[in-house]
PDB file of C-alpha atoms and ligand atoms in Angstrom:
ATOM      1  CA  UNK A   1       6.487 -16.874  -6.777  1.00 72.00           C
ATOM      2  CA  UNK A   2       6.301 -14.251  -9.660  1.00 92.00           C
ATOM      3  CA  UNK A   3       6.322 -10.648 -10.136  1.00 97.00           C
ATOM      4  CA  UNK A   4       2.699  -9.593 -11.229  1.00 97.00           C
ATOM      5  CA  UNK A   5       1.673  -6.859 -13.784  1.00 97.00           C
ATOM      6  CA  UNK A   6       1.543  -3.586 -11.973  1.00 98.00           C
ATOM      7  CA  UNK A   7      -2.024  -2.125 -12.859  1.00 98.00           C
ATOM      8  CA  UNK A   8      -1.499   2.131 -13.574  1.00 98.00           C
ATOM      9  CA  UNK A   9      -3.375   4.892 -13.235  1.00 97.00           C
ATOM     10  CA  UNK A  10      -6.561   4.978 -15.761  1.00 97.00           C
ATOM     11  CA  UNK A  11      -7.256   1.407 -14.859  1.00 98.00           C
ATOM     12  CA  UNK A  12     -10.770   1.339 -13.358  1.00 97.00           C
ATOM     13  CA  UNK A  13      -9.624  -1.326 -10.885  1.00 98.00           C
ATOM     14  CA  UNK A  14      -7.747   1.339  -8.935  1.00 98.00           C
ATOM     15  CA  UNK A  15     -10.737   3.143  -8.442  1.00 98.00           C
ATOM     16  CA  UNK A  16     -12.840   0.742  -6.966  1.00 98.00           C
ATOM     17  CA  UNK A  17     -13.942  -0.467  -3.384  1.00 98.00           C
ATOM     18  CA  UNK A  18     -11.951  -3.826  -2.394  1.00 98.00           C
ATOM     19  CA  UNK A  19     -14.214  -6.404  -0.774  1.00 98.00           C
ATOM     20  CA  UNK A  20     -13.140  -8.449   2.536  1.00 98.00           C
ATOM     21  CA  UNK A  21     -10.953 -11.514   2.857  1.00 98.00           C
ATOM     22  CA  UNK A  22     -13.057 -14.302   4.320  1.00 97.00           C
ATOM     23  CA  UNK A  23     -10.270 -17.001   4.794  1.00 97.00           C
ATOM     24  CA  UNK A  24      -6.822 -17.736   3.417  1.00 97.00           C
ATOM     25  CA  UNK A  25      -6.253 -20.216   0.170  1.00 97.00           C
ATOM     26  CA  UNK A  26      -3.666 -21.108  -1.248  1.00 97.00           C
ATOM     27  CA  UNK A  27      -4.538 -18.760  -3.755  1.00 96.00           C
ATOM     28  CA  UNK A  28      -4.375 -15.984  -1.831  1.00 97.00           C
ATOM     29  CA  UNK A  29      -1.066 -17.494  -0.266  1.00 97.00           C
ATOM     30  CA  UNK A  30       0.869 -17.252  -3.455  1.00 97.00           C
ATOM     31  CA  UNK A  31      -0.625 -13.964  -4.487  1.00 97.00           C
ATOM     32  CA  UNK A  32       0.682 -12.426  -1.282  1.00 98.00           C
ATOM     33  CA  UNK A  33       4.246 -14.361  -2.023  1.00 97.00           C
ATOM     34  CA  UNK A  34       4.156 -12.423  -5.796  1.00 98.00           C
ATOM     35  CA  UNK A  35       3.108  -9.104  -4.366  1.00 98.00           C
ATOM     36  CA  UNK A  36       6.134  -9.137  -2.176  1.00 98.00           C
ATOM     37  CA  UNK A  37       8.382 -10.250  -4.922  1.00 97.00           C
ATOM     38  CA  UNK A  38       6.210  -7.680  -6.990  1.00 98.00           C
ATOM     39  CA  UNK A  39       6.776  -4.763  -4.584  1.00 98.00           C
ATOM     40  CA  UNK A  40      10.564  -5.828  -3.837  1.00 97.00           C
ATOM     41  CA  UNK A  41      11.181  -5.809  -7.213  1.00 96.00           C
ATOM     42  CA  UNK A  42      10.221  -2.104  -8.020  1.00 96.00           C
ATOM     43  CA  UNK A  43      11.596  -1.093  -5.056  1.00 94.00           C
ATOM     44  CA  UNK A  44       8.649  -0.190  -3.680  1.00 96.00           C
ATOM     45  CA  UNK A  45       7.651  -0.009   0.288  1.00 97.00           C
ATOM     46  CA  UNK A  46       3.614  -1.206  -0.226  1.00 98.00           C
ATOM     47  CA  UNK A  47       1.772  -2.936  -2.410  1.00 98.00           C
ATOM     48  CA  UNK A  48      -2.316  -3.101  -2.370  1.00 98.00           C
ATOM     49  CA  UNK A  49      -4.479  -5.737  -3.975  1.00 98.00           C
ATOM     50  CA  UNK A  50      -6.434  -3.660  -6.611  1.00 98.00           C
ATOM     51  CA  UNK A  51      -2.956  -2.749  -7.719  1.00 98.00           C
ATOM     52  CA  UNK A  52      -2.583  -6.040  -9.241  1.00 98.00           C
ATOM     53  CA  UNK A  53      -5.923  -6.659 -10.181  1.00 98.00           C
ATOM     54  CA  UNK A  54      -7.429  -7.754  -7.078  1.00 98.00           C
ATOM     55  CA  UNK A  55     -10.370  -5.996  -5.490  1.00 98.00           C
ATOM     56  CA  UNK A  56      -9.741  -7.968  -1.442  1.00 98.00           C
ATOM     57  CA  UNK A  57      -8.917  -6.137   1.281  1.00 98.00           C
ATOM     58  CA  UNK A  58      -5.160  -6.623   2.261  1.00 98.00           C
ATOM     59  CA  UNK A  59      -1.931  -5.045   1.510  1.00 98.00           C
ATOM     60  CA  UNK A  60       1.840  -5.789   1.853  1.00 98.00           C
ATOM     61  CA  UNK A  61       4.009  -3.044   3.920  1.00 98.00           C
ATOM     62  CA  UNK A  62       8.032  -3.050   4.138  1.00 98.00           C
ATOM     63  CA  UNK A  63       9.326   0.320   4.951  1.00 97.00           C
ATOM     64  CA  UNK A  64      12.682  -1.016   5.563  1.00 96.00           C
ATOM     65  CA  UNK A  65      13.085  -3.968   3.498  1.00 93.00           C
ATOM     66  CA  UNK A  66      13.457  -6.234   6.663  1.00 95.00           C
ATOM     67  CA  UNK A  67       9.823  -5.482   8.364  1.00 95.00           C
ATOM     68  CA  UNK A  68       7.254  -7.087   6.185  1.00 98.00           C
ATOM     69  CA  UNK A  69       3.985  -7.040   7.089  1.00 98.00           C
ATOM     70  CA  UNK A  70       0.730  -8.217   5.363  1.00 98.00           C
ATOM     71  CA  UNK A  71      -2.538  -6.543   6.539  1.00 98.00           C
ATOM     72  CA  UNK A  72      -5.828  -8.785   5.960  1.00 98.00           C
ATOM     73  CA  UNK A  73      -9.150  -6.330   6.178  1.00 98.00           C
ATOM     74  CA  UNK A  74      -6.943  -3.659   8.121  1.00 98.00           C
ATOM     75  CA  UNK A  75      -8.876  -0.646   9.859  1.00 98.00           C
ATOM     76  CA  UNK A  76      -7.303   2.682  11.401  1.00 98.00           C
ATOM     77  CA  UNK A  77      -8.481   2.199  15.145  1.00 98.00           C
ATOM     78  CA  UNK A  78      -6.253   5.538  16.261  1.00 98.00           C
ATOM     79  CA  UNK A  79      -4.207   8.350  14.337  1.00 98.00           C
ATOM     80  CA  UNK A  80      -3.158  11.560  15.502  1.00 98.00           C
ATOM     81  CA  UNK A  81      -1.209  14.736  14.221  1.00 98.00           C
ATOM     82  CA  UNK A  82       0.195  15.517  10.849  1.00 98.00           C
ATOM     83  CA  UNK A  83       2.905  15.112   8.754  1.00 98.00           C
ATOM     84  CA  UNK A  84       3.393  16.408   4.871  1.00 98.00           C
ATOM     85  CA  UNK A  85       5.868  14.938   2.630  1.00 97.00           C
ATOM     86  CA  UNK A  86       6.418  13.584  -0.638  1.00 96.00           C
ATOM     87  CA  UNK A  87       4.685  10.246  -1.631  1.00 97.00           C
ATOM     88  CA  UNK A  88       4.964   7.849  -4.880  1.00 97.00           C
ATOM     89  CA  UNK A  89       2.844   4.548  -6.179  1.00 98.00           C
ATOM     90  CA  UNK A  90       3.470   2.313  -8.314  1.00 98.00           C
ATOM     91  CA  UNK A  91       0.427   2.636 -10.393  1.00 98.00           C
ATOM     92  CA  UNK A  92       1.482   5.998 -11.396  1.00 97.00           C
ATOM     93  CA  UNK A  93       5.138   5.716 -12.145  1.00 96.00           C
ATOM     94  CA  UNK A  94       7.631   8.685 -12.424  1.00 95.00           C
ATOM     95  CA  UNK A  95       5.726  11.050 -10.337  1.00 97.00           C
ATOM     96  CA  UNK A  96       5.546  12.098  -6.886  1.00 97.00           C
ATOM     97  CA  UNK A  97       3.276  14.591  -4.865  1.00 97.00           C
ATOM     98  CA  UNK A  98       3.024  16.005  -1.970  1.00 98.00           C
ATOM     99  CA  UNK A  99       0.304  14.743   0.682  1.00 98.00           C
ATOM    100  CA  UNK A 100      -0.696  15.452   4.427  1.00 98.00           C
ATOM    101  CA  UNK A 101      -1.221  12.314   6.370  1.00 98.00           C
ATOM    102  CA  UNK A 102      -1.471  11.572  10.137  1.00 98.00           C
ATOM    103  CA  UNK A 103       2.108  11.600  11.762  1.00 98.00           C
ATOM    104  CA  UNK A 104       0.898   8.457  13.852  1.00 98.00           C
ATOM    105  CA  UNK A 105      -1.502   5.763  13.340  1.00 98.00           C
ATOM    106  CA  UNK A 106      -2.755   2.255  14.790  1.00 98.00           C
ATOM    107  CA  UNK A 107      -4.307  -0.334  12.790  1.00 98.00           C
ATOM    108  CA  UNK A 108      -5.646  -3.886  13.025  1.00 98.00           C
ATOM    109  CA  UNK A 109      -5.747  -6.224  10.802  1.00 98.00           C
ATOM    110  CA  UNK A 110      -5.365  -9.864   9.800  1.00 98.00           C
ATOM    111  CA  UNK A 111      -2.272 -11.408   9.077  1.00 98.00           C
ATOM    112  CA  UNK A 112      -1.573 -14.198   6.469  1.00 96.00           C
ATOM    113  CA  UNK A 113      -2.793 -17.113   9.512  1.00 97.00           C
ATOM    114  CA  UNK A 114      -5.933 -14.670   9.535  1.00 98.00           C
ATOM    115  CA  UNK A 115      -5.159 -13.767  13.379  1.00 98.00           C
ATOM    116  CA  UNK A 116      -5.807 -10.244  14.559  1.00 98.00           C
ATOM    117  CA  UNK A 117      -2.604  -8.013  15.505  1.00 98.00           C
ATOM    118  CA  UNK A 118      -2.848  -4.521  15.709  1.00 98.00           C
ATOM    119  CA  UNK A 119       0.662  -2.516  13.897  1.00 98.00           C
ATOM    120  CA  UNK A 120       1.488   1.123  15.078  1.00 98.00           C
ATOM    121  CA  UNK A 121       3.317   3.581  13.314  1.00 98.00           C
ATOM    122  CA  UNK A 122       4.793   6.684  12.294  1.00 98.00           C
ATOM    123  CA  UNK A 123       6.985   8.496   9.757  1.00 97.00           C
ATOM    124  CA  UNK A 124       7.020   6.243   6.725  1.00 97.00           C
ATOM    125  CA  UNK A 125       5.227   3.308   7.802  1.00 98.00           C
ATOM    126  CA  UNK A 126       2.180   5.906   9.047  1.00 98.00           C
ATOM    127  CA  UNK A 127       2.179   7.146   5.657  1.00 98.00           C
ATOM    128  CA  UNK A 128       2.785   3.490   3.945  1.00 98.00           C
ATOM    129  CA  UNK A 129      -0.608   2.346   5.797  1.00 98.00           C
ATOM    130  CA  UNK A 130      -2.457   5.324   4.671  1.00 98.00           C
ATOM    131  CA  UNK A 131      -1.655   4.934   1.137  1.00 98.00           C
ATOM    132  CA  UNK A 132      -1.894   1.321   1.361  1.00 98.00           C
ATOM    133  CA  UNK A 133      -5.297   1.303   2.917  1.00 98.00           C
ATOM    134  CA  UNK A 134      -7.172   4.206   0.742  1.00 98.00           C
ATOM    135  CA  UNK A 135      -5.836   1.658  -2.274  1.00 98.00           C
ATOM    136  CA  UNK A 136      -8.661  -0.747  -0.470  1.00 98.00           C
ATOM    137  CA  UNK A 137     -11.098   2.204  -1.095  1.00 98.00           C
ATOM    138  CA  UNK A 138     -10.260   2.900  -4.698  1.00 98.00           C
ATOM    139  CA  UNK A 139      -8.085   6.057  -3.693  1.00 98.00           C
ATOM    140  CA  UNK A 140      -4.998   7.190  -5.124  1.00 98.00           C
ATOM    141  CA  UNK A 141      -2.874   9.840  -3.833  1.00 98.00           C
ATOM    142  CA  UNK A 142      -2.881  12.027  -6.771  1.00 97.00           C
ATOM    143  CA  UNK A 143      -6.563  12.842  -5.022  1.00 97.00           C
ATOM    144  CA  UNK A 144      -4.765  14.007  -2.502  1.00 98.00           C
ATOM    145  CA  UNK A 145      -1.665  15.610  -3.546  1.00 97.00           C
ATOM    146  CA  UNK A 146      -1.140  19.163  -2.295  1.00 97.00           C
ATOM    147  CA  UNK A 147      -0.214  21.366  -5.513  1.00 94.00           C
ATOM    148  CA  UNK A 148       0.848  19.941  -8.406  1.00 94.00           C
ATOM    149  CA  UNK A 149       2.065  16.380  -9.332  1.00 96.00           C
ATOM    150  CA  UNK A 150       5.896  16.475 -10.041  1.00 96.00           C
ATOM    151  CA  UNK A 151       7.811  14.177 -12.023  1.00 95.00           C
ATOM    152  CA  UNK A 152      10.652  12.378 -10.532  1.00 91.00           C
ATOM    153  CA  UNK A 153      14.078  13.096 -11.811  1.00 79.00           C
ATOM    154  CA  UNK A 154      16.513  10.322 -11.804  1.00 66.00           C
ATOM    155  CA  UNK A 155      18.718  11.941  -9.624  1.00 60.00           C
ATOM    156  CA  UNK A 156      15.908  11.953  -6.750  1.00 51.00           C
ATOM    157  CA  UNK A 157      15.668   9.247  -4.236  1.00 55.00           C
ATOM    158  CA  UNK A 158      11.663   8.760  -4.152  1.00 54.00           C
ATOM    159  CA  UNK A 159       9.762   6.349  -1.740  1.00 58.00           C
ATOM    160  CA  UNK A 160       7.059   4.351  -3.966  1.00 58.00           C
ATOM    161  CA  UNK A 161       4.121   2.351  -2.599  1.00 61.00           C
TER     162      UNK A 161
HETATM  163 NI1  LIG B   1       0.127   3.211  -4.256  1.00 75.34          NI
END
């Protein structure tokens, strides 16, 4: 396991469309281990392929630090309502922005034994899969930010995925 270079904002692989997952390697076993490791490390709460360099469909989500999940070709099935807060990424660190996303959503997905499950949330891990998932489009937030991007002050607590 290994922390892997964080790609930032500018990088043209953040802008591009991720491609499926056809099966799991080994490979792709140990890259999800280092994007854990990756994401734990920076204190983040997601972590999406083309943020490390990888243009495949799947993502890692931990909202709490003790709920990890990996989603293999995820897709929104269900969402409903609104909720606008503050968001972060890693790819574009020190700033934060405010963005409207659904206040509930459903998604399947693959997990790392490529069998189907289907993950539900709201609050923080409803905006966590958003993020995550428009990643696998080539979408950052900053597209979507409401306003201005702010910088983050050191004495802020900030969510980044
Ligand atoms: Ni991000």
């Amino acid at each position: 396991m290994a922390i892997r270079n964080v790609r930032e904002i500018g990088d043209e692989v953040l802008e591009a469309e991720c491609r499926p997952v056809k099966k799991m390697t080994e490979h792709l076993s140990e890259l999800i281990d280092d994007m854990f490791d990756t994401m734990y490390n920076a204190e983040g709460v997601g972590l999406a392929a083309p943020q490390v360099g990888v243009l495949k469909r799947f993502c890692v989500i931990d909202v709490t630090g003790e709920d990890p999940y990996v989603l293999i070709n995820p897709v929104i099935v269900e969402q409903s309502g609104e909720q606008t807060g503050y968001e972060g990424c890693l790819s574009v660190p020190n700033k934060t922005g405010e963005v409207t996303r659904p206040a509930y959503v459903k998604v399947t997905a693959l997990d790392r034994n490529m069998q189907e499950f289907t993950l539900e949330g709201t609050e923080l891990l409803a905006r966590a899969i958003c993020h995550e998932l428009d990643h696998l489009d080539g979408v950052l937030y900053t597209t979507k930010v409401i306003g201005d991007l702010k910088d983050v002050r050191n004495d802020d607590e900030e969510n980044e995925d």
